[in-house]
Amino acid sequence: HMIKLPEECTHEDYATLFEFWRSACTSDEDCPKLRALNLMDVYLIAPRLVIIDVEGDAPDRRFRWRYAGTGIRYLTGVEMTNRYADEMFTNHAREQCNAVYGGICDTGQPHFWHYSVSLQDSRLSYREYGRLLLPVMDDDGKVSHLIGVYVYSLDLTRPETEDSKKPMISIEPIT
C-alpha cells in the first residue's frame, strides 16, 4: 500500500519533494524519519519548504514551524520559523490547521490542497497557493514532523474577483 503522490500535484516541486521523501524511506517504512532527510538534496525548493514539529498528542497537539523558507515569508508576510500555529492563526484557521495536520498525524497520509490565503495588512492579500504536506516519523513510528512545499504564482496583477475577496484563512502577524 505504497503512498502515492496525489494526482492534483502536477507542479514539478511536488514531485521533487515527494521523490526526495519517498527515497528516504527504508524498505519496510511507509514514511521516512527526519534524520534520513538530507535537506541539501532539495535546496532548489528550500525557499518554499516547511518543516513542522508535531508536539504532544491529540487533542492537545501543537504544531511548530521548525523551518519555513524565505518564499513562504514572502507569500504570507510573516516569519513563521519557530512559531506555533496556535499563536499565529485566527480561530477558524487554527481549527482547520489542527484538523488537517492532525489528520496527517493520525492517518500517515499526505495532504494536498489548493487554497486562497487572506493576509491581513499585506500587499499580497488573497493569494492562491497549493501545498503538499508529507508525514515524517520518529523511531517509534509515530508522526513527529511534517514536511511540505508550497507552490504559488507570483502574478501580483491578477484582478480580484468577488470569490477571492472571501477570506478563507488569515494569519495574524504578531508584533
PDB file of C-alpha atoms in Angstrom:
ATOM      1  CA  HIS A   1       0.000   0.000   0.000  1.00  0.00           C
ATOM      2  CA  MET A   2       2.650   2.414  -1.060  1.00  0.00           C
ATOM      3  CA  ILE A   3       1.717   6.056  -0.601  1.00  0.00           C
ATOM      4  CA  LYS A   4       1.351   7.806  -3.951  1.00  0.00           C
ATOM      5  CA  LEU A   5       1.686  11.434  -4.947  1.00  0.00           C
ATOM      6  CA  PRO A   6      -1.836  12.905  -5.071  1.00  0.00           C
ATOM      7  CA  GLU A   7      -2.983  13.292  -8.695  1.00  0.00           C
ATOM      8  CA  GLU A   8      -3.605  17.038  -8.375  1.00  0.00           C
ATOM      9  CA  CYS A   9       0.099  17.597  -7.638  1.00  0.00           C
ATOM     10  CA  THR A  10       1.130  18.420 -11.183  1.00  0.00           C
ATOM     11  CA  HIS A  11       3.814  21.042 -10.452  1.00  0.00           C
ATOM     12  CA  GLU A  12       7.392  19.733 -10.533  1.00  0.00           C
ATOM     13  CA  ASP A  13       8.109  20.986  -6.991  1.00  0.00           C
ATOM     14  CA  TYR A  14       5.601  18.482  -5.627  1.00  0.00           C
ATOM     15  CA  ALA A  15       7.301  15.643  -7.487  1.00  0.00           C
ATOM     16  CA  THR A  16      10.719  16.855  -6.285  1.00  0.00           C
ATOM     17  CA  LEU A  17       9.636  16.781  -2.642  1.00  0.00           C
ATOM     18  CA  PHE A  18       7.734  13.513  -2.993  1.00  0.00           C
ATOM     19  CA  GLU A  19      10.622  11.641  -4.650  1.00  0.00           C
ATOM     20  CA  PHE A  20      13.021  13.013  -2.018  1.00  0.00           C
ATOM     21  CA  TRP A  21      10.643  11.901   0.766  1.00  0.00           C
ATOM     22  CA  ARG A  22       9.986   8.507  -0.799  1.00  0.00           C
ATOM     23  CA  SER A  23      13.714   7.817  -1.367  1.00  0.00           C
ATOM     24  CA  ALA A  24      14.408   8.438   2.345  1.00  0.00           C
ATOM     25  CA  CYS A  25      12.073   5.587   3.372  1.00  0.00           C
ATOM     26  CA  THR A  26      13.632   2.245   4.190  1.00  0.00           C
ATOM     27  CA  SER A  27      12.041  -0.774   2.510  1.00  0.00           C
ATOM     28  CA  ASP A  28       9.750  -1.528   5.442  1.00  0.00           C
ATOM     29  CA  GLU A  29       8.701   2.071   6.105  1.00  0.00           C
ATOM     30  CA  ASP A  30       5.721   3.920   4.710  1.00  0.00           C
ATOM     31  CA  CYS A  31       7.225   7.165   5.811  1.00  0.00           C
ATOM     32  CA  PRO A  32      10.805   8.315   6.497  1.00  0.00           C
ATOM     33  CA  LYS A  33      12.484   9.501   9.680  1.00  0.00           C
ATOM     34  CA  LEU A  34      13.682  13.092   9.957  1.00  0.00           C
ATOM     35  CA  ARG A  35      17.350  12.133  10.194  1.00  0.00           C
ATOM     36  CA  ALA A  36      17.040  10.265   6.869  1.00  0.00           C
ATOM     37  CA  LEU A  37      16.158  13.517   5.104  1.00  0.00           C
ATOM     38  CA  ASN A  38      19.192  15.365   3.814  1.00  0.00           C
ATOM     39  CA  LEU A  39      17.679  18.745   3.059  1.00  0.00           C
ATOM     40  CA  MET A  40      20.633  19.753   0.896  1.00  0.00           C
ATOM     41  CA  ASP A  41      19.184  17.350  -1.663  1.00  0.00           C
ATOM     42  CA  VAL A  42      16.194  19.653  -2.135  1.00  0.00           C
ATOM     43  CA  TYR A  43      17.905  23.025  -1.790  1.00  0.00           C
ATOM     44  CA  LEU A  44      16.264  24.215  -5.023  1.00  0.00           C
ATOM     45  CA  ILE A  45      12.850  24.175  -3.353  1.00  0.00           C
ATOM     46  CA  ALA A  46      14.126  25.261   0.082  1.00  0.00           C
ATOM     47  CA  PRO A  47      12.573  28.751  -0.180  1.00  0.00           C
ATOM     48  CA  ARG A  48       9.139  27.146  -0.444  1.00  0.00           C
ATOM     49  CA  LEU A  49       9.753  24.327   2.025  1.00  0.00           C
ATOM     50  CA  VAL A  50       8.310  23.908   5.521  1.00  0.00           C
ATOM     51  CA  ILE A  51       9.202  21.516   8.300  1.00  0.00           C
ATOM     52  CA  ILE A  52       6.696  21.406  11.129  1.00  0.00           C
ATOM     53  CA  ASP A  53       7.273  19.772  14.517  1.00  0.00           C
ATOM     54  CA  VAL A  54       4.361  17.838  15.992  1.00  0.00           C
ATOM     55  CA  GLU A  55       4.375  18.272  19.772  1.00  0.00           C
ATOM     56  CA  GLY A  56       2.187  16.275  22.141  1.00  0.00           C
ATOM     57  CA  ASP A  57      -0.779  14.047  21.359  1.00  0.00           C
ATOM     58  CA  ALA A  58      -4.367  14.661  20.279  1.00  0.00           C
ATOM     59  CA  PRO A  59      -6.345  16.549  21.414  1.00  0.00           C
ATOM     60  CA  ASP A  60      -3.510  18.691  22.797  1.00  0.00           C
ATOM     61  CA  ARG A  61      -1.174  18.529  19.823  1.00  0.00           C
ATOM     62  CA  ARG A  62       0.707  21.670  18.914  1.00  0.00           C
ATOM     63  CA  PHE A  63       2.369  22.386  15.601  1.00  0.00           C
ATOM     64  CA  ARG A  64       5.556  24.433  15.458  1.00  0.00           C
ATOM     65  CA  TRP A  65       7.293  25.590  12.315  1.00  0.00           C
ATOM     66  CA  ARG A  66      10.852  24.327  12.667  1.00  0.00           C
ATOM     67  CA  TYR A  67      11.673  25.801   9.263  1.00  0.00           C
ATOM     68  CA  ALA A  68       9.749  27.988   6.842  1.00  0.00           C
ATOM     69  CA  GLY A  69      11.593  29.081   3.707  1.00  0.00           C
ATOM     70  CA  THR A  70      12.030  32.676   2.627  1.00  0.00           C
ATOM     71  CA  GLY A  71       9.453  32.239  -0.127  1.00  0.00           C
ATOM     72  CA  ILE A  72       6.830  31.440   2.473  1.00  0.00           C
ATOM     73  CA  ARG A  73       7.674  34.606   4.337  1.00  0.00           C
ATOM     74  CA  TYR A  74       7.177  36.390   1.022  1.00  0.00           C
ATOM     75  CA  LEU A  75       3.832  34.664   0.475  1.00  0.00           C
ATOM     76  CA  THR A  76       2.490  35.365   3.956  1.00  0.00           C
ATOM     77  CA  GLY A  77       4.401  38.442   5.067  1.00  0.00           C
ATOM     78  CA  VAL A  78       5.045  36.540   8.312  1.00  0.00           C
ATOM     79  CA  GLU A  79       8.193  34.875   9.648  1.00  0.00           C
ATOM     80  CA  MET A  80       6.837  31.514  10.745  1.00  0.00           C
ATOM     81  CA  THR A  81      10.059  29.774  11.780  1.00  0.00           C
ATOM     82  CA  ASN A  82       9.940  28.800  15.483  1.00  0.00           C
ATOM     83  CA  ARG A  83       6.321  29.926  15.797  1.00  0.00           C
ATOM     84  CA  TYR A  84       3.319  27.815  16.780  1.00  0.00           C
ATOM     85  CA  ALA A  85       0.180  27.547  14.676  1.00  0.00           C
ATOM     86  CA  ASP A  86      -1.981  28.405  17.679  1.00  0.00           C
ATOM     87  CA  GLU A  87      -0.043  31.663  18.156  1.00  0.00           C
ATOM     88  CA  MET A  88      -0.292  32.782  14.557  1.00  0.00           C
ATOM     89  CA  PHE A  89      -3.653  31.723  13.253  1.00  0.00           C
ATOM     90  CA  THR A  90      -7.127  33.084  13.816  1.00  0.00           C
ATOM     91  CA  ASN A  91      -9.599  30.676  15.430  1.00  0.00           C
ATOM     92  CA  HIS A  92     -11.045  29.434  12.154  1.00  0.00           C
ATOM     93  CA  ALA A  93      -7.607  28.815  10.690  1.00  0.00           C
ATOM     94  CA  ARG A  94      -6.404  27.213  13.910  1.00  0.00           C
ATOM     95  CA  GLU A  95      -9.255  24.693  13.857  1.00  0.00           C
ATOM     96  CA  GLN A  96      -8.563  23.948  10.217  1.00  0.00           C
ATOM     97  CA  CYS A  97      -4.854  23.544  10.862  1.00  0.00           C
ATOM     98  CA  ASN A  98      -5.475  21.182  13.791  1.00  0.00           C
ATOM     99  CA  ALA A  99      -7.874  19.111  11.678  1.00  0.00           C
ATOM    100  CA  VAL A 100      -5.636  18.899   8.606  1.00  0.00           C
ATOM    101  CA  TYR A 101      -2.277  18.493  10.346  1.00  0.00           C
ATOM    102  CA  GLY A 102      -3.809  16.194  12.964  1.00  0.00           C
ATOM    103  CA  GLY A 103      -5.307  14.125  10.154  1.00  0.00           C
ATOM    104  CA  ILE A 104      -1.858  13.582   8.646  1.00  0.00           C
ATOM    105  CA  CYS A 105      -0.571  12.510  12.074  1.00  0.00           C
ATOM    106  CA  ASP A 106      -3.456  10.076  12.550  1.00  0.00           C
ATOM    107  CA  THR A 107      -3.531   8.550   9.062  1.00  0.00           C
ATOM    108  CA  GLY A 108       0.098   8.844   7.926  1.00  0.00           C
ATOM    109  CA  GLN A 109      -1.260  10.056   4.569  1.00  0.00           C
ATOM    110  CA  PRO A 110      -0.069  13.084   2.582  1.00  0.00           C
ATOM    111  CA  HIS A 111      -2.330  16.121   2.367  1.00  0.00           C
ATOM    112  CA  PHE A 112      -2.669  18.393  -0.645  1.00  0.00           C
ATOM    113  CA  TRP A 113      -4.791  21.447  -1.014  1.00  0.00           C
ATOM    114  CA  HIS A 114      -5.251  24.407  -3.277  1.00  0.00           C
ATOM    115  CA  TYR A 115      -6.196  27.419  -1.280  1.00  0.00           C
ATOM    116  CA  SER A 116      -6.675  31.148  -1.157  1.00  0.00           C
ATOM    117  CA  VAL A 117      -4.938  32.891   1.670  1.00  0.00           C
ATOM    118  CA  SER A 118      -6.204  36.158   3.013  1.00  0.00           C
ATOM    119  CA  LEU A 119      -3.457  38.088   4.690  1.00  0.00           C
ATOM    120  CA  GLN A 120      -4.056  40.999   6.936  1.00  0.00           C
ATOM    121  CA  ASP A 121      -2.103  44.157   6.107  1.00  0.00           C
ATOM    122  CA  SER A 122      -0.401  42.510   3.186  1.00  0.00           C
ATOM    123  CA  ARG A 123       0.343  43.798  -0.262  1.00  0.00           C
ATOM    124  CA  LEU A 124      -0.271  40.209  -1.320  1.00  0.00           C
ATOM    125  CA  SER A 125      -3.775  39.937   0.068  1.00  0.00           C
ATOM    126  CA  TYR A 126      -5.693  36.997  -1.425  1.00  0.00           C
ATOM    127  CA  ARG A 127      -3.017  34.776  -2.817  1.00  0.00           C
ATOM    128  CA  GLU A 128      -3.815  31.362  -4.174  1.00  0.00           C
ATOM    129  CA  TYR A 129      -1.435  28.566  -3.442  1.00  0.00           C
ATOM    130  CA  GLY A 130      -1.083  24.822  -3.474  1.00  0.00           C
ATOM    131  CA  ARG A 131       0.578  22.926  -0.662  1.00  0.00           C
ATOM    132  CA  LEU A 132       1.665  19.326  -0.262  1.00  0.00           C
ATOM    133  CA  LEU A 133       2.430  18.070   3.264  1.00  0.00           C
ATOM    134  CA  LEU A 134       4.023  14.686   3.971  1.00  0.00           C
ATOM    135  CA  PRO A 135       4.433  12.832   7.284  1.00  0.00           C
ATOM    136  CA  VAL A 136       7.827  12.135   8.890  1.00  0.00           C
ATOM    137  CA  MET A 137       8.090   9.730  11.801  1.00  0.00           C
ATOM    138  CA  ASP A 138      10.129   9.179  14.937  1.00  0.00           C
ATOM    139  CA  ASP A 139      11.772   5.906  15.972  1.00  0.00           C
ATOM    140  CA  ASP A 140       8.504   4.641  17.442  1.00  0.00           C
ATOM    141  CA  GLY A 141       6.752   5.009  14.089  1.00  0.00           C
ATOM    142  CA  LYS A 142       4.684   7.961  15.272  1.00  0.00           C
ATOM    143  CA  VAL A 143       4.323  11.051  13.059  1.00  0.00           C
ATOM    144  CA  SER A 144       6.647  13.581  14.680  1.00  0.00           C
ATOM    145  CA  HIS A 145       7.130  16.086  11.850  1.00  0.00           C
ATOM    146  CA  LEU A 146       5.508  17.247   8.652  1.00  0.00           C
ATOM    147  CA  ILE A 147       7.490  18.336   5.607  1.00  0.00           C
ATOM    148  CA  GLY A 148       5.850  20.281   2.837  1.00  0.00           C
ATOM    149  CA  VAL A 149       6.259  22.503  -0.163  1.00  0.00           C
ATOM    150  CA  TYR A 150       4.164  25.495  -1.208  1.00  0.00           C
ATOM    151  CA  VAL A 151       3.564  26.341  -4.860  1.00  0.00           C
ATOM    152  CA  TYR A 152       2.125  29.728  -5.734  1.00  0.00           C
ATOM    153  CA  SER A 153       2.151  32.093  -8.632  1.00  0.00           C
ATOM    154  CA  LEU A 154       3.966  35.381  -8.355  1.00  0.00           C
ATOM    155  CA  ASP A 155       1.420  37.125 -10.536  1.00  0.00           C
ATOM    156  CA  LEU A 156       0.537  40.088  -8.366  1.00  0.00           C
ATOM    157  CA  THR A 157      -1.553  41.728 -11.063  1.00  0.00           C
ATOM    158  CA  ARG A 158      -4.325  39.135 -11.122  1.00  0.00           C
ATOM    159  CA  PRO A 159      -7.600  41.005 -10.708  1.00  0.00           C
ATOM    160  CA  GLU A 160      -9.503  40.319  -7.535  1.00  0.00           C
ATOM    161  CA  THR A 161     -12.792  38.525  -8.008  1.00  0.00           C
ATOM    162  CA  GLU A 162     -15.682  38.535  -5.577  1.00  0.00           C
ATOM    163  CA  ASP A 163     -14.692  34.998  -4.715  1.00  0.00           C
ATOM    164  CA  SER A 164     -11.094  35.873  -3.936  1.00  0.00           C
ATOM    165  CA  LYS A 165     -12.288  38.534  -1.504  1.00  0.00           C
ATOM    166  CA  LYS A 166     -13.698  35.917   0.886  1.00  0.00           C
ATOM    167  CA  PRO A 167     -11.018  35.312   3.487  1.00  0.00           C
ATOM    168  CA  MET A 168     -10.521  31.593   3.929  1.00  0.00           C
ATOM    169  CA  ILE A 169      -7.548  31.692   6.212  1.00  0.00           C
ATOM    170  CA  SER A 170      -5.964  34.610   7.847  1.00  0.00           C
ATOM    171  CA  ILE A 171      -2.610  34.724   9.531  1.00  0.00           C
ATOM    172  CA  GLU A 172      -2.251  37.476  12.035  1.00  0.00           C
ATOM    173  CA  PRO A 173       1.281  38.746  12.243  1.00  0.00           C
ATOM    174  CA  ILE A 174       2.284  39.095  15.870  1.00  0.00           C
ATOM    175  CA  THR A 175       4.064  42.313  16.565  1.00  0.00           C
TER     176      THR A 175
END
